[in-house]
Structures are given as C-alpha cells and as structure tokens.
Short mmCIF file of C-alpha atoms in Angstrom, two decimals:
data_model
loop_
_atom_site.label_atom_id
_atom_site.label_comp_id
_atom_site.label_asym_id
_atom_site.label_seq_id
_atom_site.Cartn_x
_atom_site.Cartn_y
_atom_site.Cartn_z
CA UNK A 56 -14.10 -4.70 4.37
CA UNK A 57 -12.57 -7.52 2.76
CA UNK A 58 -10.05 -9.68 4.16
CA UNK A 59 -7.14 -10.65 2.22
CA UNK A 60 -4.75 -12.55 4.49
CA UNK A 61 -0.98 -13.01 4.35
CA UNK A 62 0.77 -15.75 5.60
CA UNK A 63 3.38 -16.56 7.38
CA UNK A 64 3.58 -13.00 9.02
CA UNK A 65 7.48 -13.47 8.87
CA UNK A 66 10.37 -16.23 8.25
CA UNK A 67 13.90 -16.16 8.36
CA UNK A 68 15.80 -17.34 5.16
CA UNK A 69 18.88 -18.54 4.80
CA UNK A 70 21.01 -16.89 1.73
CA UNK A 71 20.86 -18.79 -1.13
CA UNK A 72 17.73 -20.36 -0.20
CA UNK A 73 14.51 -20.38 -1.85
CA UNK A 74 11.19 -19.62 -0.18
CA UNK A 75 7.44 -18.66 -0.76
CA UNK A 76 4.84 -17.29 0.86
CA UNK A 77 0.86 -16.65 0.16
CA UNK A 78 -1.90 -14.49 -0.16
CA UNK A 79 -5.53 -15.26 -0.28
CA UNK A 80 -8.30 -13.27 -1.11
CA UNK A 81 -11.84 -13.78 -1.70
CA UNK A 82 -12.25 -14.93 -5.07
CA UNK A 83 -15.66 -13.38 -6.31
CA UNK A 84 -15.81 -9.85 -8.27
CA UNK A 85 -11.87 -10.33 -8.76
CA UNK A 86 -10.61 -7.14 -10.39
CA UNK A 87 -6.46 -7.51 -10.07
CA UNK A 88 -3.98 -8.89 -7.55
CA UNK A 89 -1.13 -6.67 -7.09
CA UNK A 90 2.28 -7.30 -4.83
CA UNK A 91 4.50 -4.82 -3.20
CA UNK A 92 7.72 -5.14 -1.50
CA UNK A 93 8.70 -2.51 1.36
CA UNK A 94 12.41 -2.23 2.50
CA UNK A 95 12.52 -0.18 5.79
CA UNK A 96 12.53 3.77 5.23
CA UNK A 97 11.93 3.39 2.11
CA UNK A 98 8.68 3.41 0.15
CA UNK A 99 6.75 0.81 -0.87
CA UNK A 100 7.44 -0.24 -4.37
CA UNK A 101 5.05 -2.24 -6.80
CA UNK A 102 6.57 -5.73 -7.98
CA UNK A 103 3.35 -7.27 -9.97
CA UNK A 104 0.17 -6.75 -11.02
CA UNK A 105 -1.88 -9.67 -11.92
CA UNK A 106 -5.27 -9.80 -13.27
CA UNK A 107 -5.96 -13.08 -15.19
CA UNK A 108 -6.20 -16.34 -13.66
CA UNK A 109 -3.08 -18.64 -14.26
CA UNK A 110 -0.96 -15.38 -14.60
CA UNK A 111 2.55 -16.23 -13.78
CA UNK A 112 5.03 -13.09 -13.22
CA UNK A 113 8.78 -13.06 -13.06
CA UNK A 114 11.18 -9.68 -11.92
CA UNK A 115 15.02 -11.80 -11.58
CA UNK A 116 14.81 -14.03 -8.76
CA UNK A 117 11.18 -13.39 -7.95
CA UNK A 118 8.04 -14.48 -9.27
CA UNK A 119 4.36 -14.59 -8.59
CA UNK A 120 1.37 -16.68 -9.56
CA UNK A 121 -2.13 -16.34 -9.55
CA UNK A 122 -5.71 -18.48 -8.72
CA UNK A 123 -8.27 -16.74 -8.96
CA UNK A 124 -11.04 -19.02 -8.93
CA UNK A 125 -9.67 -20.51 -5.12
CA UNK A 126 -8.07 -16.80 -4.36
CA UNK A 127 -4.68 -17.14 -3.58
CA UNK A 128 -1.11 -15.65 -5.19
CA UNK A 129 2.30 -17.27 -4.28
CA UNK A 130 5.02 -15.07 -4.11
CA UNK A 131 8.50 -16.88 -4.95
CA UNK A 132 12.08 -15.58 -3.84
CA UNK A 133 14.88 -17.65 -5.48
CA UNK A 134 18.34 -18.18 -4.10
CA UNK A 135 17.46 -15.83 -1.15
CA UNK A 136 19.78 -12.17 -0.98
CA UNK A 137 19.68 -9.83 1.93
CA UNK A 138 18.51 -7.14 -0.15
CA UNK A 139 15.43 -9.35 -0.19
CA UNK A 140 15.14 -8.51 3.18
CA UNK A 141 11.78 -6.46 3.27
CA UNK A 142 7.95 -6.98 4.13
CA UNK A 143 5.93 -8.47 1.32
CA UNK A 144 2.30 -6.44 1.13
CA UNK A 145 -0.34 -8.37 -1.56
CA UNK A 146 -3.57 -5.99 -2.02
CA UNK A 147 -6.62 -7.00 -3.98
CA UNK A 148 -8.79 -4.58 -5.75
CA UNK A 149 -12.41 -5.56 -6.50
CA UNK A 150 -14.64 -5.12 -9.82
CA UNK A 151 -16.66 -2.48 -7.58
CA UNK A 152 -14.02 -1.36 -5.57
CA UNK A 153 -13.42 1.73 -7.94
CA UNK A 154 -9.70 1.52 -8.18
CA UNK A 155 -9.19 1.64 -3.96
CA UNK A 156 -6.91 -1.98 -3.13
CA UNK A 157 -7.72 -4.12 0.42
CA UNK A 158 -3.88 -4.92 1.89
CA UNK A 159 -3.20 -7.86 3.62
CA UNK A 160 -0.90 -7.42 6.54
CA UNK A 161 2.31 -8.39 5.22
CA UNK A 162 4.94 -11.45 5.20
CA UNK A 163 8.10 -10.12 6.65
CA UNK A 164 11.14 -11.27 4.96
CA UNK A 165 14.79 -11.56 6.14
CA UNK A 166 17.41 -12.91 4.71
CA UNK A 167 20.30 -14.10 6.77
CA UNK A 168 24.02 -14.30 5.56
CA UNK B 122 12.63 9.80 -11.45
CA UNK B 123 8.64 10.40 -10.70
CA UNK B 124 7.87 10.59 -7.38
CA UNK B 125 5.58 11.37 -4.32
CA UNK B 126 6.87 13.34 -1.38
CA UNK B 127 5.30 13.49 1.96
CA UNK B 128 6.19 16.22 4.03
CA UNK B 129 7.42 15.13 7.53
CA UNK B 130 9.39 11.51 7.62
CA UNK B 131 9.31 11.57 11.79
CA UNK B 132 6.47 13.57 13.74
CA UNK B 133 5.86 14.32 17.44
CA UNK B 134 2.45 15.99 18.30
CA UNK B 135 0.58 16.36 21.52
CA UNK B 136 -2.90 15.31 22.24
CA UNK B 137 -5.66 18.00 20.84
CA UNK B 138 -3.57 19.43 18.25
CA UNK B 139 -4.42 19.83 14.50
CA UNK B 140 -1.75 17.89 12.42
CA UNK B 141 -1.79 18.49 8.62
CA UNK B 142 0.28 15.88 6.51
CA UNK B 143 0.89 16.98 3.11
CA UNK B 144 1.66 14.80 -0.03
CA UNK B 145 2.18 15.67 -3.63
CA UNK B 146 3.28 14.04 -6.46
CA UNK B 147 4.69 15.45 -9.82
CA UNK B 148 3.03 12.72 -11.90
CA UNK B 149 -0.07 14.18 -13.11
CA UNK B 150 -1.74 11.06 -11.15
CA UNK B 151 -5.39 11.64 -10.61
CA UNK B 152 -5.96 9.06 -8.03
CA UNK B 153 -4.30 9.71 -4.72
CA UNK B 154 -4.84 7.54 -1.32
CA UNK B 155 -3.95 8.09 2.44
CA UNK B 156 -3.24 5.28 4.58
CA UNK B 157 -2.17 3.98 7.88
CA UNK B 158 -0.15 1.23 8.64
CA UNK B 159 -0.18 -0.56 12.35
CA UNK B 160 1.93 -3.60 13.53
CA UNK B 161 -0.20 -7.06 12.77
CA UNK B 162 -2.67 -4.95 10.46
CA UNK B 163 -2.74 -4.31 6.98
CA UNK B 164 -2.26 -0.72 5.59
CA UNK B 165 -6.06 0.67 6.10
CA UNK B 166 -7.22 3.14 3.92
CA UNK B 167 -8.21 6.62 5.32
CA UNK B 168 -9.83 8.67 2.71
CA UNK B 169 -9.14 9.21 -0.82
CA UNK B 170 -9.35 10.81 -4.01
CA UNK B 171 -10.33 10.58 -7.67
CA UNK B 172 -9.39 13.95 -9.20
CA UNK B 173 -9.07 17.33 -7.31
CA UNK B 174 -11.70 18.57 -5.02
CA UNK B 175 -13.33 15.08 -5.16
CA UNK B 176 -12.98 12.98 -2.23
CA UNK B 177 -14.49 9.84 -0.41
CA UNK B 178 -14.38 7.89 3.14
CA UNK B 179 -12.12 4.97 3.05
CA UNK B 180 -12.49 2.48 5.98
CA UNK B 181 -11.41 4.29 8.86
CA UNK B 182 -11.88 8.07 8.26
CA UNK B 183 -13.02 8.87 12.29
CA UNK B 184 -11.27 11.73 13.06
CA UNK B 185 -9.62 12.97 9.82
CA UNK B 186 -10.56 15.13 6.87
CA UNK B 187 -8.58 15.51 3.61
CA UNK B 188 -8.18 18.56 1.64
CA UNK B 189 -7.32 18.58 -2.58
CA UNK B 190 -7.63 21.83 -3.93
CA UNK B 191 -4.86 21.01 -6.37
CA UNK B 192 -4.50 17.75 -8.57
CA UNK B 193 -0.67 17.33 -7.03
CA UNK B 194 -1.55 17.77 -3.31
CA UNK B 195 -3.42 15.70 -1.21
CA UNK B 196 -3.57 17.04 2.67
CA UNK B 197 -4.37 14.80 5.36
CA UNK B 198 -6.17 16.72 8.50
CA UNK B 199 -6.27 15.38 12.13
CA UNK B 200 -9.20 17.65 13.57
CA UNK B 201 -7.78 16.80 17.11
CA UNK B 202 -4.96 14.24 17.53
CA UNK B 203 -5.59 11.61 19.86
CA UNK B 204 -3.06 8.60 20.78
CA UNK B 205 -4.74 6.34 19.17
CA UNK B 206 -3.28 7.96 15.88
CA UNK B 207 -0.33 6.82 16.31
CA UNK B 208 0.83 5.27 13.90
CA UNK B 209 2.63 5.40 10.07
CA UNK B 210 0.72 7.02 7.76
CA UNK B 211 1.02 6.18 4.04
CA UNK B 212 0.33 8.34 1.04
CA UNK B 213 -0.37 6.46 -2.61
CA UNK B 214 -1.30 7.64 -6.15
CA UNK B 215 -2.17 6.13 -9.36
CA UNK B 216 -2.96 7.61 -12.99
CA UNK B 217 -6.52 6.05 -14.15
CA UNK B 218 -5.90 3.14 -16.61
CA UNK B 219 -2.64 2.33 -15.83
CA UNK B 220 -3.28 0.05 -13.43
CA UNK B 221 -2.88 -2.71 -14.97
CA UNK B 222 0.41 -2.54 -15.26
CA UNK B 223 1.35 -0.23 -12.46
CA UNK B 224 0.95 -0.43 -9.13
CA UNK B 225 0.54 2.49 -7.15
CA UNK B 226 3.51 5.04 -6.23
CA UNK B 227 3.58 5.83 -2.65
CA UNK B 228 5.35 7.94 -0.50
CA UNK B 229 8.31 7.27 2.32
CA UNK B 230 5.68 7.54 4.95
CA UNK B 231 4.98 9.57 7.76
CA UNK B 232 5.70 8.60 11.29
CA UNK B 233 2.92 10.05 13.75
CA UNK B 234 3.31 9.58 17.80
CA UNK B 235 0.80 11.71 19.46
CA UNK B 236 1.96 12.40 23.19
#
C-alpha cells in the first residue's frame, strides 16, 4: 500500500483569509494526482486532476499545483468562504495501479465567519 | 445530472448478520469501487470492479464479497457483520479514459454501525 499523506489533518480559517495545505506522495511510477473536496452528507466531488509535473490548476478561488519529481501537490483556498468548509481528500493513482487511486486521509477545512 | 446512488444513507445491523449495500450508477461507467472511510485514515479500498462480472481484492477485502451481475450495480456483501465494520462505506465509479480529466463520481455514502 502506498502512503500518500495529508497534512495538516485540519485548520481553522478565518473568512477572507487565504490558506494551503499539502499532499505528498511517492514520486516514482507517477500516473495522476487527483483532489477531492467532501462537504458533510454530501458526496465527494472531484476538483482536479493533475498528471504532468509543473501542472498548475485553478476552479475560482482554488487552485492546485503539482511536483512530481519530489511528490507533493499544494492545494490553495483564496479569500477563505464557509462554503469552503469541507475535508480536502488528495489520491494518487500509480502507472501499475490499473486505474484504483491510494487516498490520503484528509485536511479538514473550516472556515469561520 | 449523472449520478450514483447508494441504497441506505444511515444503517443499524447486529453482529452476525449479512448486510448487502447496493450502488448503481446511470452513467454507463465501467469502473466501479467500494470503500471505507475511518476517522484519522484515508478512504481504503475494499474490492472493485472493471466491467460487470469482473472483480478484484482491494486492500482490505477480509470479510466482504462484491457481487456485479449488471454494469450499473455494484453490491457490497458483509458475509457476517462484525463491529469492527463500522464504519462509512463509500461507493465510486469512473468511465475508462476519462480519467484524465474526471475524477471519479461517488456516492453519498453509507453509514454502517454494527451492534
């Protein structure tokens, strides 16, 4: 099993303010890098899926970047809502992983008024 | 608006039982995942599925079998529930090739406590 680790587990954000938060995975066989973001009862939806080194994403006030030759992804929340408010899940899928992604164990996001 | 339903949102079950969890999805996705999801651990994945009637061990399969006699259902099968499946269980698909711009599509989720 390969570990992809997530870090920090949770923060607390401010509205309005910026933040990030990273994921690291082990950098040989790379296949892609994808992020999801899961509001409680509700299902986990997909944000970005990277798969070239130096790949920079951007959905509004979010964004995502990409290193694959050290492993890790930033994920980037700008001017902080509470609708951000959710856990953050990165998963890595291997050359030889046959489509099935490793999750990391999530940063947990909220966003205070 | 393409989706994947899961069965049961909230489930109570006592020790020894069977549980089936059902999923299907109306996307004509080939791929289709189960996982679980603990506090402090990432989702784990159970078993899953390449096309109908094909199926594989993910990392944890101990004590569960998966049933996909159709390409929209994927049935998740706990031979004899124990508490230590407690837990949320997640169900995924993806269509082959897209992945590279699509992420998987997964259900709400299905909250297990086995009593």
């Amino acid at each position: 099993i390969l570990n992809v680790e997530q870090s920090p587990q949770s923060l607390h954000v401010q509205e309005g303010d910026s933040t990030n938060f990273t994921c690291s995975f082990p950098s040989s066989n790379f296949y892609a890098l994808h992020w999801y973001r899961w509001e409680t009862a509700k299902s986990p939806e997909a944000l970005f899926v990277m798969t070239l080194n130096g790949d920079e994403k951007k959905k509004g006030r979010i964004s995502a970047t990409l290193n694959t030759k050290e492993g890790y992804s930033y994920l980037y929340i700008k001017g902080s809502q509470p609708e951000d408010s959710a856990t953050y899940l990165c998963a890595f899928m291997t050359t030889d992983s046959w489509g099935k992604l490793q999750f990391g164990a999530g940063t947990q996001v909220v966003v205070t008024p | 608006d393409v989706k994947v339903t899961q069965s049961s949102r909230y489930l109570v079950k006592r020790t020894g039982e069977k549980v089936f969890l059902e999923c299907v999805q109306d996307m004509d996705h080939e791929n289709m995942f189960w996982y679980r999801q603990d506090p402090g651990l990432g989702l784990r994945l159970i078993y899953f599925s390449y096309d109908v009637k094909m199926k594989e061990k993910g990392d944890i399969p101990e004590g569960y079998s998966v049933s996909r006699e159709k390409k929209e259902r994927f049935s998740l099968i706990l031979e004899s529930a124990s508490t230590n499946q407690t837990s949320m269980y997640l169900c995924a698909s993806r269509k082959i090739g897209q992945s590279f711009n699509y992420g998987y599509t997964f259900g709400s989720g299905t909250r297990l406590t086995v009593v």
